[in-house]
């Protein structure tokens, strides 16, 4: 369907009116305070809208998304979001959620480009080189991409766990939990990759 930007403004008005009708206090309540229990680190892919796929309302999840849900230890954007989520909002759970068929992961597997995004994806390319054996066992084509998508989530969970933000939080007794999940574009289901990291 071809839509214009002004169509989005109309859709927004309809959405806001609908929300207010069913819950007149909804916007005043959210405007006063946000207190999400969850932080989400996911892919920018338009098919993986964080709140929607877990059925959460505005106000319930603090979200950071980037290409292939990569955690760079020097990414001020991600680190600022993470710091605010952990120190200020005191979220209970941080979820790194990748998705099968990820275009960024596919690109890292092909390792051909020298665009900015290839610099961004360098940790995934390194991961691919380290995991040649496991990727070989996965088979060819999509199975190989999907296996790298899973390994990428596990790696990024470790990288969040290794940040000074998480280490300091755990040292202070803030029991924030880290999870690694993966979303299936073909069935809309999320699988727990069982790579969770709990407070030390
Ligand atoms: Co993706």
XYZ file of N, CA and C and ligand atoms in Angstrom:
601
model
N 0.842 -1.195 0.000
C 0.000 0.000 0.000
C 0.885 1.255 0.000
N 0.545 2.166 -0.872
C 1.332 3.395 -0.967
C 0.771 4.443 -0.009
N 1.561 4.859 0.938
C 1.091 5.864 1.895
C 1.998 7.067 1.868
N 1.432 8.210 2.189
C 2.241 9.420 2.276
C 2.521 9.717 3.746
N 3.451 10.643 3.978
C 3.754 11.012 5.364
C 2.535 11.630 6.040
N 1.718 12.364 5.275
C 0.545 12.971 5.929
C -0.497 11.913 6.297
N -0.470 10.777 5.581
C -1.339 9.673 6.003
C -0.961 9.216 7.411
N 0.331 9.241 7.696
C 0.787 8.792 9.014
C 0.259 9.709 10.116
N 0.191 11.014 9.806
C -0.343 11.945 10.805
C -1.819 11.661 11.078
N -2.537 11.312 10.010
C -3.956 10.952 10.191
C -4.075 9.680 11.030
N -3.244 8.692 10.701
C -3.271 7.429 11.446
C -2.925 7.671 12.914
N -1.984 8.581 13.129
C -1.593 8.904 14.506
C -2.756 9.492 15.289
N -3.500 10.421 14.639
C -4.638 11.034 15.338
C -5.671 9.977 15.705
N -5.905 9.068 14.774
C -6.882 8.005 15.011
C -6.423 7.130 16.190
N -5.123 6.818 16.178
C -4.562 5.970 17.241
C -4.683 6.654 18.605
N -4.304 7.939 18.664
C -4.327 8.669 19.936
C -5.755 8.800 20.462
N -6.690 9.054 19.545
C -8.090 9.172 19.968
C -8.613 7.843 20.495
N -8.254 6.761 19.796
C -8.690 5.424 20.218
C -8.156 5.084 21.601
N -6.887 5.396 21.809
C -6.251 5.132 23.106
C -6.952 5.894 24.228
N -7.199 7.166 23.962
C -7.821 8.013 24.989
C -9.234 7.548 25.304
N -9.907 7.038 24.272
C -11.277 6.567 24.484
C -11.290 5.366 25.427
N -10.406 4.397 25.153
C -10.437 3.186 25.987
C -9.785 3.411 27.350
N -8.870 4.369 27.433
C -8.171 4.607 28.702
C -7.859 6.107 28.800
N -8.833 6.889 29.310
C -8.679 8.356 29.310
C -7.431 8.825 30.058
N -6.941 7.995 30.981
C -5.788 8.396 31.790
C -4.455 7.986 31.143
N -4.535 7.300 29.986
C -3.329 6.706 29.388
C -2.216 7.723 29.133
N -2.523 8.777 28.393
C -1.465 9.749 28.066
C -1.023 10.583 29.270
N -1.956 11.085 30.093
C -1.507 11.824 31.286
C -0.591 10.982 32.179
N -0.921 9.697 32.296
C -0.121 8.802 33.148
C 1.300 8.658 32.587
N 1.391 8.407 31.280
C 2.700 8.230 30.656
C 3.504 9.528 30.641
N 2.792 10.626 30.480
C 3.491 11.913 30.430
C 4.152 12.217 31.769
N 3.532 11.741 32.847
C 4.051 12.031 34.182
C 5.325 11.248 34.476
N 5.430 10.021 33.957
C 6.571 9.186 34.306
C 6.684 7.980 33.379
N 7.938 7.596 33.045
C 8.102 6.292 32.402
C 8.803 5.382 33.397
N 8.291 4.163 33.485
C 8.884 3.193 34.410
C 8.902 1.805 33.763
N 9.630 1.680 32.656
C 9.644 0.383 31.976
C 10.447 -0.649 32.778
N 10.016 -1.896 32.704
C 10.764 -2.967 33.382
C 11.805 -3.588 32.461
N 11.670 -3.308 31.171
C 12.510 -3.993 30.192
C 13.301 -3.023 29.322
N 14.495 -3.469 28.956
C 15.235 -2.785 27.894
C 15.447 -3.796 26.767
N 15.346 -3.300 25.563
C 15.436 -4.128 24.361
C 16.591 -3.639 23.491
N 17.439 -4.555 23.083
C 18.467 -4.231 22.094
C 18.174 -5.118 20.888
N 17.728 -4.509 19.802
C 17.304 -5.305 18.653
C 17.813 -4.741 17.349
N 17.406 -5.374 16.264
C 17.803 -4.943 14.920
C 16.857 -3.845 14.433
N 17.393 -2.971 13.571
C 16.577 -1.893 12.993
C 15.547 -2.392 11.986
N 15.666 -3.631 11.584
C 14.776 -4.207 10.573
C 13.301 -3.853 10.868
N 12.623 -3.314 9.856
C 11.242 -2.841 10.043
C 10.280 -3.971 10.395
N 10.714 -5.197 10.154
C 9.817 -6.328 10.427
C 9.903 -6.820 11.870
N 10.748 -6.176 12.659
C 10.926 -6.626 14.051
C 10.676 -5.467 15.025
N 9.427 -4.969 15.061
C 9.106 -3.836 15.946
C 9.006 -4.324 17.391
N 9.915 -3.851 18.231
C 10.101 -4.410 19.572
C 8.800 -4.541 20.373
N 8.151 -3.423 20.668
C 6.953 -3.489 21.512
C 5.878 -4.399 20.945
N 5.691 -4.267 19.645
C 4.566 -4.957 19.025
C 4.678 -6.476 19.121
N 5.885 -7.005 18.893
C 5.995 -8.474 18.842
C 5.927 -9.125 20.220
N 6.064 -8.337 21.288
C 5.863 -8.906 22.621
C 4.599 -8.345 23.276
N 3.822 -7.584 22.508
C 2.533 -7.108 23.003
C 2.630 -6.096 24.132
N 3.681 -5.278 24.112
C 3.821 -4.275 25.175
C 3.361 -2.898 24.699
N 2.813 -2.147 25.641
C 2.330 -0.796 25.376
C 3.474 0.214 25.447
N 3.218 1.428 24.938
C 4.168 2.513 25.183
C 4.417 2.620 26.683
N 5.653 2.890 27.048
C 5.971 3.035 28.467
C 6.489 1.766 29.115
N 6.388 0.644 28.401
C 6.744 -0.626 29.044
C 8.122 -1.164 28.658
N 8.721 -0.592 27.608
C 10.031 -1.100 27.214
C 10.896 0.032 26.668
N 12.139 0.059 27.139
C 13.116 1.055 26.695
C 13.883 0.416 25.551
N 13.933 1.082 24.393
C 14.377 0.382 23.185
C 15.590 1.022 22.527
N 16.537 0.187 22.164
C 17.649 0.596 21.312
C 17.711 -0.380 20.149
N 17.759 0.157 18.925
C 17.881 -0.727 17.765
C 18.969 -0.211 16.843
N 19.683 -1.154 16.243
C 20.679 -0.789 15.232
C 20.809 -1.947 14.245
N 21.609 -1.774 13.229
C 21.756 -2.819 12.214
C 22.403 -4.061 12.846
N 21.668 -5.153 12.832
C 22.130 -6.469 13.310
C 22.377 -6.511 14.822
N 21.693 -5.635 15.567
C 21.789 -5.632 17.036
C 23.208 -5.891 17.553
N 24.112 -4.999 17.131
C 25.517 -5.126 17.508
C 25.800 -4.224 18.721
N 26.581 -4.743 19.638
C 27.009 -3.952 20.796
C 28.491 -3.615 20.623
N 28.752 -2.353 20.268
C 30.140 -1.882 20.177
C 30.499 -1.249 21.518
N 31.645 -1.614 22.054
C 31.982 -1.103 23.388
C 32.218 0.409 23.385
N 32.378 1.020 22.197
C 32.569 2.466 22.130
C 31.368 3.206 21.555
N 30.228 2.539 21.470
C 29.042 3.162 20.868
C 28.328 4.023 21.912
N 28.535 5.342 21.803
C 27.961 6.252 22.796
C 26.447 6.215 22.809
N 25.873 5.954 21.662
C 24.422 5.879 21.581
C 23.927 4.721 22.439
N 24.381 3.525 22.116
C 23.932 2.354 22.873
C 24.289 2.475 24.357
N 25.503 2.928 24.647
C 25.936 3.000 26.047
C 25.113 4.006 26.843
N 24.725 5.096 26.195
C 23.898 6.096 26.889
C 22.523 5.529 27.200
N 21.969 4.798 26.227
C 20.657 4.176 26.443
C 20.766 3.138 27.560
N 21.825 2.343 27.495
C 22.036 1.282 28.489
C 22.224 1.871 29.886
N 23.038 2.914 29.955
C 23.300 3.535 31.254
C 22.019 4.096 31.866
N 21.232 4.774 31.050
C 19.983 5.345 31.556
C 19.025 4.239 32.002
N 18.952 3.177 31.197
C 18.050 2.060 31.517
C 18.431 1.412 32.843
N 19.737 1.231 33.041
C 20.200 0.492 34.218
C 20.238 1.395 35.455
N 20.854 2.561 35.316
C 21.071 3.412 36.488
C 19.844 4.234 36.875
N 19.122 4.726 35.895
C 17.993 5.614 36.208
C 16.667 4.866 36.247
N 16.394 4.138 35.168
C 15.100 3.453 35.101
C 15.100 2.174 35.937
N 16.286 1.649 36.186
C 16.437 0.408 36.948
C 15.600 -0.734 36.362
N 15.800 -0.950 35.076
C 15.079 -2.048 34.417
C 15.500 -3.373 35.056
N 14.606 -4.348 35.003
C 14.898 -5.660 35.615
C 15.513 -6.628 34.615
N 15.162 -6.432 33.345
C 15.638 -7.358 32.318
C 16.088 -6.598 31.086
N 17.221 -7.027 30.539
C 17.700 -6.490 29.265
C 17.676 -7.638 28.276
N 17.020 -7.406 27.162
C 16.866 -8.455 26.162
C 17.609 -8.067 24.892
N 18.561 -8.903 24.490
C 19.165 -8.741 23.172
C 18.379 -9.677 22.264
N 17.677 -9.105 21.297
C 16.855 -9.948 20.419
C 17.275 -9.775 18.969
N 17.878 -10.811 18.410
C 18.187 -10.821 16.988
C 17.015 -11.392 16.211
N 17.227 -11.621 14.953
C 16.167 -12.266 14.175
C 16.792 -13.087 13.055
N 16.103 -14.175 12.725
C 16.570 -14.998 11.613
C 16.452 -14.205 10.318
N 17.269 -14.553 9.345
C 17.225 -13.869 8.053
C 17.679 -12.423 8.133
N 18.543 -12.102 9.101
C 18.977 -10.705 9.277
C 19.894 -10.281 8.124
N 19.536 -9.180 7.475
C 20.315 -8.711 6.327
C 21.731 -8.295 6.711
N 21.886 -7.729 7.911
C 23.208 -7.327 8.374
C 24.102 -8.538 8.590
N 23.537 -9.565 9.197
C 24.300 -10.795 9.434
C 24.643 -11.465 8.099
N 23.707 -11.440 7.188
C 23.968 -11.998 5.854
C 25.149 -11.276 5.193
N 25.148 -9.974 5.335
C 26.229 -9.186 4.741
C 27.579 -9.520 5.403
N 27.557 -9.711 6.711
C 28.783 -10.078 7.433
C 29.294 -11.449 6.977
N 28.368 -12.300 6.639
C 28.735 -13.638 6.178
C 29.370 -13.569 4.792
N 28.870 -12.660 3.985
C 29.409 -12.533 2.627
C 30.721 -11.743 2.627
N 30.865 -10.838 3.565
C 32.128 -10.118 3.771
C 32.674 -9.510 2.481
N 31.883 -8.722 1.809
C 32.344 -8.195 0.528
C 32.494 -6.685 0.472
N 31.797 -5.996 1.345
C 31.715 -4.550 1.147
C 32.756 -3.753 1.906
N 32.872 -2.480 1.563
C 33.704 -1.577 2.347
C 32.932 -0.290 2.646
N 31.607 -0.434 2.735
C 30.760 0.700 3.107
C 30.827 0.895 4.619
N 30.254 2.001 5.077
C 30.244 2.273 6.515
C 29.630 1.104 7.293
N 28.583 0.548 6.725
C 27.892 -0.539 7.437
C 28.809 -1.749 7.632
N 29.791 -1.909 6.768
C 30.719 -3.035 6.931
C 31.662 -2.809 8.118
N 31.967 -1.568 8.400
C 32.720 -1.256 9.619
C 31.855 -1.575 10.836
N 30.598 -1.165 10.715
C 29.654 -1.435 11.796
C 29.576 -2.939 12.084
N 29.586 -3.731 11.012
C 29.384 -5.176 11.141
C 30.671 -5.954 11.434
N 31.780 -5.240 11.595
C 33.074 -5.919 11.793
C 33.057 -6.974 12.903
N 32.407 -6.722 14.049
C 32.391 -7.771 15.085
C 31.695 -9.054 14.615
N 30.716 -8.902 13.741
C 29.999 -10.089 13.247
C 30.871 -10.837 12.233
N 31.657 -10.082 11.466
C 32.598 -10.709 10.532
C 33.667 -11.484 11.316
N 34.167 -10.869 12.372
C 35.158 -11.554 13.229
C 34.567 -12.822 13.832
N 33.335 -12.698 14.280
C 32.640 -13.857 14.859
C 32.541 -14.983 13.836
N 32.200 -14.637 12.620
C 32.088 -15.622 11.546
C 33.423 -16.343 11.330
N 34.509 -15.572 11.398
C 35.830 -16.185 11.203
C 36.181 -17.135 12.343
N 35.793 -16.722 13.556
C 36.068 -17.575 14.720
C 35.236 -18.850 14.710
N 34.051 -18.772 14.148
C 33.082 -19.866 14.266
C 32.934 -20.658 12.966
N 34.011 -20.733 12.195
C 33.958 -21.434 10.907
C 33.425 -22.858 11.079
N 33.892 -23.521 12.144
C 33.519 -24.921 12.339
C 32.009 -25.057 12.598
N 31.517 -24.305 13.574
C 30.091 -24.409 13.910
C 29.209 -23.984 12.751
N 29.670 -22.992 11.998
C 28.876 -22.537 10.849
C 28.889 -23.594 9.753
N 30.014 -24.281 9.609
C 30.105 -25.357 8.622
C 29.145 -26.484 8.948
N 29.008 -26.764 10.262
C 28.104 -27.840 10.692
C 26.642 -27.483 10.461
N 26.360 -26.190 10.387
C 24.965 -25.748 10.233
C 24.407 -26.065 8.853
N 25.287 -26.326 7.886
C 24.814 -26.556 6.518
C 24.982 -25.301 5.687
N 24.285 -25.264 4.570
C 24.488 -24.130 3.670
C 23.342 -23.139 3.705
N 23.496 -22.090 2.898
C 22.414 -21.130 2.640
C 21.847 -20.481 3.886
N 20.512 -20.512 3.988
C 19.826 -19.832 5.084
C 20.194 -20.418 6.442
N 20.436 -21.721 6.499
C 20.755 -22.365 7.782
C 22.040 -21.763 8.348
N 22.966 -21.475 7.481
C 24.240 -20.907 7.902
C 24.038 -19.467 8.401
N 23.252 -18.706 7.679
C 22.947 -17.334 8.109
C 22.241 -17.361 9.466
N 21.260 -18.252 9.584
C 20.484 -18.303 10.827
C 21.354 -18.712 12.009
N 22.288 -19.623 11.779
C 23.194 -20.017 12.862
C 24.060 -18.828 13.287
N 24.515 -18.053 12.307
C 25.323 -16.873 12.644
C 24.464 -15.826 13.364
N 23.187 -15.734 13.004
C 22.263 -14.829 13.718
C 22.207 -15.215 15.194
N 22.126 -16.523 15.463
C 22.069 -16.992 16.860
C 23.384 -16.706 17.593
N 24.493 -17.041 16.942
C 25.797 -16.821 17.575
C 26.033 -15.338 17.837
N 25.521 -14.509 16.943
C 25.660 -13.059 17.103
C 24.925 -12.573 18.350
N 23.725 -13.090 18.583
C 22.980 -12.709 19.790
C 23.781 -13.092 21.036
N 24.300 -14.320 21.040
C 25.060 -14.786 22.208
C 26.274 -13.886 22.446
N 26.947 -13.521 21.372
C 28.119 -12.639 21.498
C 27.723 -11.284 22.078
N 26.622 -10.736 21.586
C 26.223 -9.388 22.038
C 25.760 -9.406 23.492
N 25.178 -10.507 23.938
C 24.827 -10.649 25.359
C 26.105 -10.561 26.192
N 27.140 -11.265 25.738
C 28.420 -11.225 26.460
C 29.000 -9.815 26.488
N 28.831 -9.121 25.379
C 29.397 -7.771 25.303
C 28.648 -6.796 26.206
N 27.342 -6.962 26.336
C 26.600 -6.123 27.292
C 27.067 -6.449 28.707
N 27.210 -7.745 28.978
C 27.621 -8.182 30.324
C 28.994 -7.623 30.696
N 29.832 -7.421 29.680
C 31.204 -6.975 29.928
C 31.322 -5.459 30.068
N 30.237 -4.714 29.853
C 30.342 -3.249 29.959
C 30.516 -2.842 31.426
N 31.237 -1.772 31.670
C 31.344 -1.262 33.051
C 29.974 -0.937 33.650
N 29.015 -0.590 32.808
C 27.674 -0.258 33.305
C 27.052 -1.464 34.009
N 27.098 -2.620 33.346
C 26.504 -3.820 33.943
C 27.327 -4.309 35.127
N 28.641 -4.265 34.979
C 29.481 -4.761 36.077
C 29.263 -3.931 37.336
N 29.156 -2.605 37.146
C 28.932 -1.719 38.304
C 27.559 -1.970 38.918
N 26.562 -2.182 38.049
C 25.209 -2.429 38.554
C 25.184 -3.715 39.383
N 25.800 -4.756 38.847
C 25.822 -6.031 39.569
C 26.612 -5.907 40.866
N 27.701 -5.176 40.839
C 28.494 -4.984 42.066
C 27.682 -4.279 43.149
N 26.774 -3.393 42.693
C 25.950 -2.669 43.660
C 24.752 -3.470 44.130
N 24.577 -4.669 43.564
C 23.468 -5.515 43.981
C 22.187 -5.325 43.175
N 22.267 -4.559 42.098
C 21.112 -4.421 41.208
C 21.034 -5.674 40.340
N 20.013 -6.483 40.575
C 19.972 -7.793 39.935
C 19.329 -7.750 38.545
N 19.895 -6.939 37.681
C 19.370 -6.880 36.308
C 19.811 -8.138 35.549
N 18.854 -8.718 34.818
C 19.131 -9.955 34.082
C 19.277 -9.661 32.595
N 20.149 -10.443 31.956
C 20.397 -10.305 30.514
C 19.901 -11.541 29.797
N 19.227 -11.341 28.679
C 18.697 -12.484 27.931
C 19.076 -12.382 26.463
N 19.202 -13.522 25.806
C 19.456 -13.567 24.372
C 18.337 -14.320 23.668
N 17.606 -13.596 22.842
C 16.463 -14.185 22.153
C 16.614 -14.011 20.644
N 15.845 -14.806 19.906
C 15.844 -14.615 18.452
C 14.426 -14.751 17.908
N 14.105 -13.867 16.984
C 12.741 -13.762 16.446
C 12.693 -14.382 15.059
N 11.644 -15.134 14.811
C 11.469 -15.770 13.500
C 10.552 -14.945 12.609
N 11.099 -14.421 11.512
C 10.268 -13.625 10.594
C 9.155 -14.482 10.004
N 9.408 -15.791 9.880
C 8.451 -16.653 9.178
C 7.254 -17.055 10.029
N 7.413 -17.043 11.365
C 6.285 -17.446 12.207
C 5.941 -16.441 13.308
N 6.733 -15.378 13.408
C 6.435 -14.357 14.421
C 6.771 -14.780 15.841
N 7.467 -15.903 15.986
C 7.756 -16.411 17.330
C 9.182 -16.094 17.767
N 9.327 -15.867 19.054
C 10.640 -15.612 19.655
C 11.114 -16.872 20.370
N 12.362 -17.214 20.133
C 12.972 -18.345 20.846
C 14.026 -17.816 21.812
N 14.032 -18.433 22.997
C 15.038 -18.106 24.007
C 16.286 -18.922 23.685
N 17.395 -18.245 23.459
C 18.626 -18.962 23.090
C 19.372 -19.510 24.312
N 18.797 -19.305 25.481
C 19.362 -19.865 26.722
C 20.813 -19.421 26.940
N 21.048 -18.164 26.731
C 22.374 -17.611 26.992
C 22.265 -16.504 28.060
N 21.240 -16.614 28.884
C 20.990 -15.565 29.877
C 22.171 -15.376 30.818
N 22.334 -14.147 31.246
C 23.359 -13.828 32.251
C 22.638 -13.163 33.414
N 22.810 -13.759 34.595
C 22.171 -13.202 35.764
C 23.222 -12.439 36.565
N 22.757 -11.753 37.564
C 23.700 -11.017 38.420
C 24.721 -11.974 38.998
N 25.946 -11.492 39.135
C 26.986 -12.358 39.717
C 26.771 -12.489 41.218
Co 18.405 -7.549 11.018
